[in-house]
Coordinates of C-alpha atoms in Angstrom, one line a residue:
X264 CA -37.8 -36.3 -40.8
X265 CA -34.6 -34.6 -40.1
X266 CA -33.7 -31.3 -41.9
X267 CA -32.1 -31.4 -45.1
X268 CA -29.2 -29.0 -43.5
X269 CA -28.6 -31.3 -40.5
X270 CA -26.0 -34.2 -40.2
X271 CA -24.9 -36.3 -37.4
X272 CA -22.6 -33.8 -36.0
X273 CA -23.6 -30.3 -37.6
X274 CA -26.6 -28.2 -38.6
X275 CA -26.2 -25.6 -41.1
X276 CA -28.1 -22.5 -40.5
X277 CA -28.4 -18.9 -41.9
X278 CA -26.2 -16.0 -40.8
X279 CA -27.7 -14.2 -38.3
X280 CA -27.4 -10.3 -37.2
X281 CA -25.6 -11.1 -34.2
X282 CA -23.2 -13.5 -35.9
X283 CA -20.5 -10.6 -36.3
X284 CA -18.3 -11.9 -33.3
X285 CA -18.1 -15.3 -34.9
X286 CA -17.1 -14.0 -38.2
X287 CA -14.4 -11.8 -36.8
X288 CA -13.0 -14.8 -34.6
X289 CA -13.1 -16.8 -37.8
X290 CA -11.4 -14.0 -40.1
X291 CA -8.7 -13.9 -37.2
X292 CA -7.9 -17.4 -37.0
X293 CA -7.5 -17.5 -40.8
X294 CA -5.1 -14.6 -40.5
X295 CA -3.1 -16.8 -38.1
X296 CA -2.9 -19.7 -40.5
X297 CA -1.4 -17.3 -43.4
X298 CA -4.7 -17.7 -45.3
X299 CA -6.0 -14.0 -45.3
X300 CA -4.5 -10.8 -44.0
X301 CA -7.2 -8.3 -44.5
X302 CA -7.0 -4.6 -42.7
X303 CA -8.7 -4.4 -39.1
X304 CA -12.3 -4.1 -39.2
X305 CA -14.4 -2.7 -36.3
X306 CA -16.8 -4.2 -34.1
X307 CA -19.5 -2.3 -35.9
X308 CA -18.0 -3.3 -39.2
X309 CA -18.3 -7.1 -38.4
X310 CA -21.9 -6.5 -37.1
X311 CA -22.6 -4.7 -40.4
X312 CA -21.1 -7.8 -42.2
X313 CA -23.4 -10.2 -40.3
X314 CA -26.5 -7.8 -40.8
X315 CA -25.6 -8.1 -44.6
X316 CA -25.2 -11.5 -44.8
X317 CA -28.2 -12.2 -42.7
X318 CA -30.6 -10.2 -45.0
X319 CA -29.2 -12.0 -48.2
X320 CA -31.4 -13.5 -50.6
X321 CA -31.4 -17.4 -49.5
X322 CA -32.0 -18.3 -53.1
X323 CA -28.9 -16.6 -54.2
X324 CA -26.3 -18.4 -56.5
X325 CA -23.7 -17.7 -53.6
X326 CA -24.1 -18.0 -49.9
X327 CA -22.5 -18.4 -46.4
X328 CA -24.0 -20.6 -43.7
X329 CA -22.9 -20.9 -40.0
X330 CA -21.9 -24.5 -39.0
X331 CA -23.3 -25.3 -35.5
X332 CA -22.3 -28.5 -33.5
X333 CA -25.6 -30.4 -32.9
X334 CA -24.1 -31.7 -29.4
X335 CA -24.2 -28.4 -27.8
X336 CA -25.5 -25.7 -30.5
X337 CA -22.2 -23.9 -30.4
X338 CA -21.2 -22.0 -33.7
X339 CA -18.3 -23.8 -34.7
X340 CA -17.6 -22.3 -38.1
X341 CA -18.7 -21.2 -41.5
X342 CA -19.4 -22.7 -45.0
X343 CA -20.2 -21.3 -48.2
X344 CA -20.7 -21.1 -52.0
X345 CA -18.4 -18.0 -53.0
X346 CA -18.7 -18.5 -57.0
X347 CA -21.2 -20.1 -59.1
X348 CA -21.5 -20.7 -62.6
X349 CA -24.9 -21.8 -63.6
X350 CA -24.3 -22.0 -67.2
X351 CA -21.1 -24.1 -66.8
X352 CA -22.7 -26.1 -63.8
X353 CA -19.8 -25.5 -61.4
X354 CA -19.3 -23.8 -58.0
X355 CA -16.6 -22.9 -55.7
X356 CA -17.1 -23.5 -52.0
X357 CA -14.9 -22.8 -48.7
X358 CA -15.1 -23.8 -45.1
X359 CA -13.7 -22.2 -42.0
X360 CA -14.0 -24.0 -38.6
X361 CA -12.6 -22.5 -35.5
X362 CA -9.3 -23.8 -34.0
X363 CA -11.2 -25.1 -30.9
X364 CA -13.6 -27.2 -32.8
X365 CA -11.1 -28.8 -35.3
X366 CA -10.6 -32.4 -35.9
X367 CA -14.0 -33.3 -34.8
X368 CA -15.5 -34.0 -38.4
X369 CA -17.2 -30.7 -38.4
X370 CA -15.6 -29.5 -41.7
X371 CA -16.2 -32.7 -43.7
X372 CA -19.9 -33.1 -42.5
X373 CA -20.7 -29.3 -43.4
X374 CA -19.0 -29.8 -46.8
X375 CA -20.8 -32.8 -47.6
X376 CA -24.3 -31.1 -46.9
X377 CA -23.4 -28.1 -49.3
X378 CA -22.2 -30.4 -52.0
X379 CA -25.2 -32.6 -51.8
X380 CA -27.2 -29.5 -51.9
X381 CA -25.7 -28.0 -55.1
X382 CA -25.3 -31.1 -56.8
X383 CA -29.0 -32.3 -56.2
X384 CA -30.8 -29.0 -55.9
X385 CA -28.9 -26.7 -58.1
X386 CA -27.6 -29.4 -60.5
X387 CA -24.2 -28.3 -60.7
X388 CA -21.9 -31.0 -61.8
X389 CA -18.5 -29.9 -60.6
X390 CA -17.3 -28.5 -57.1
X391 CA -14.1 -26.6 -56.9
X392 CA -12.0 -25.4 -53.9
X393 CA -8.8 -23.4 -53.7
X394 CA -6.5 -24.2 -50.9
X395 CA -3.5 -22.5 -49.8
X396 CA -0.7 -25.1 -50.4
X397 CA 1.0 -24.4 -47.0
X398 CA -2.2 -25.3 -45.4
X399 CA -1.8 -29.2 -44.6
X400 CA -4.9 -29.7 -42.9
X401 CA -7.2 -28.3 -45.5
X402 CA -5.1 -30.3 -48.3
X403 CA -5.9 -33.3 -46.3
X404 CA -9.7 -32.6 -45.6
X405 CA -10.1 -32.3 -49.8
X406 CA -8.3 -35.5 -50.3
X407 CA -10.4 -37.4 -47.3
X408 CA -13.5 -36.0 -48.9
X409 CA -12.7 -37.4 -52.3
X410 CA -11.6 -34.1 -54.2
X411 CA -8.5 -34.4 -56.6
X412 CA -6.1 -32.0 -57.1
X413 CA -6.3 -30.6 -60.6
X414 CA -3.1 -28.2 -60.3
X415 CA -1.3 -25.5 -58.6
X416 CA -1.1 -22.0 -59.3
X417 CA 2.3 -20.7 -58.3
X418 CA 3.1 -17.7 -56.2
X419 CA -0.6 -16.8 -56.9
X420 CA -1.6 -14.8 -53.5
X421 CA 0.5 -12.4 -51.7
X422 CA -0.2 -12.7 -48.1
X423 CA 1.9 -11.7 -45.1
X424 CA 4.9 -10.7 -47.2
X425 CA 5.3 -13.4 -49.5
X426 CA 3.7 -15.0 -52.5
X427 CA 1.7 -18.3 -51.7
X428 CA 0.9 -21.3 -54.0
X429 CA -2.9 -22.2 -54.4
X430 CA -4.1 -26.0 -54.9
X431 CA -6.7 -26.4 -56.8
X432 CA -9.2 -29.2 -56.1
X433 CA -12.5 -30.6 -58.0
X434 CA -15.1 -33.1 -57.6
X435 CA -17.7 -33.9 -60.1
X436 CA -21.3 -35.0 -59.3
X437 CA -21.1 -38.5 -60.3
X438 CA -18.0 -39.0 -58.0
X439 CA -19.9 -37.4 -55.1
X440 CA -23.0 -39.6 -55.6
X441 CA -20.8 -42.7 -56.0
X442 CA -18.8 -42.2 -52.7
X443 CA -21.6 -40.8 -50.5
X444 CA -25.0 -42.1 -52.2
X445 CA -27.2 -41.3 -54.9
X446 CA -29.5 -38.3 -55.1
X447 CA -31.6 -38.1 -52.0
X448 CA -35.5 -38.2 -52.4
X449 CA -37.1 -36.0 -50.0

């Protein structure tokens, strides 16, 4: 049997202590997209962040995973659950794929693996995603996955000297199962 965390193109794995350079590269690329603009972090700062994430409780409500290509084992991105409300049964996810690895289906497959886990194992009923309204590729990804835009927050974040709109997307568990198949029995 293939691992629950492995798809056709990707394998999701825990962040390892040596993943600091990967996290730094992904953050730098998000900055270039206009999606984030944090103060510079030292090499040791990125290493410390990777060590912190590597030591995180894998059963926690929020988590970050590294996306690896099954073809060559390269770390191509990161996916995670950033907010989870177990009482209401909803969670928010985020995905970042390195620029050199985009348009290969990695993001969509990684998101589907996380969604399946959250809906089947964590029993959440609603997934949400916030996407900067200027990020057309990310908007398109949400729609391809079957997410529905629920609204926009006008001038919600201030990044790189300007206010940016944020699009809010959601998908319910029953929509996911109708599109991708019912709960998997392991």
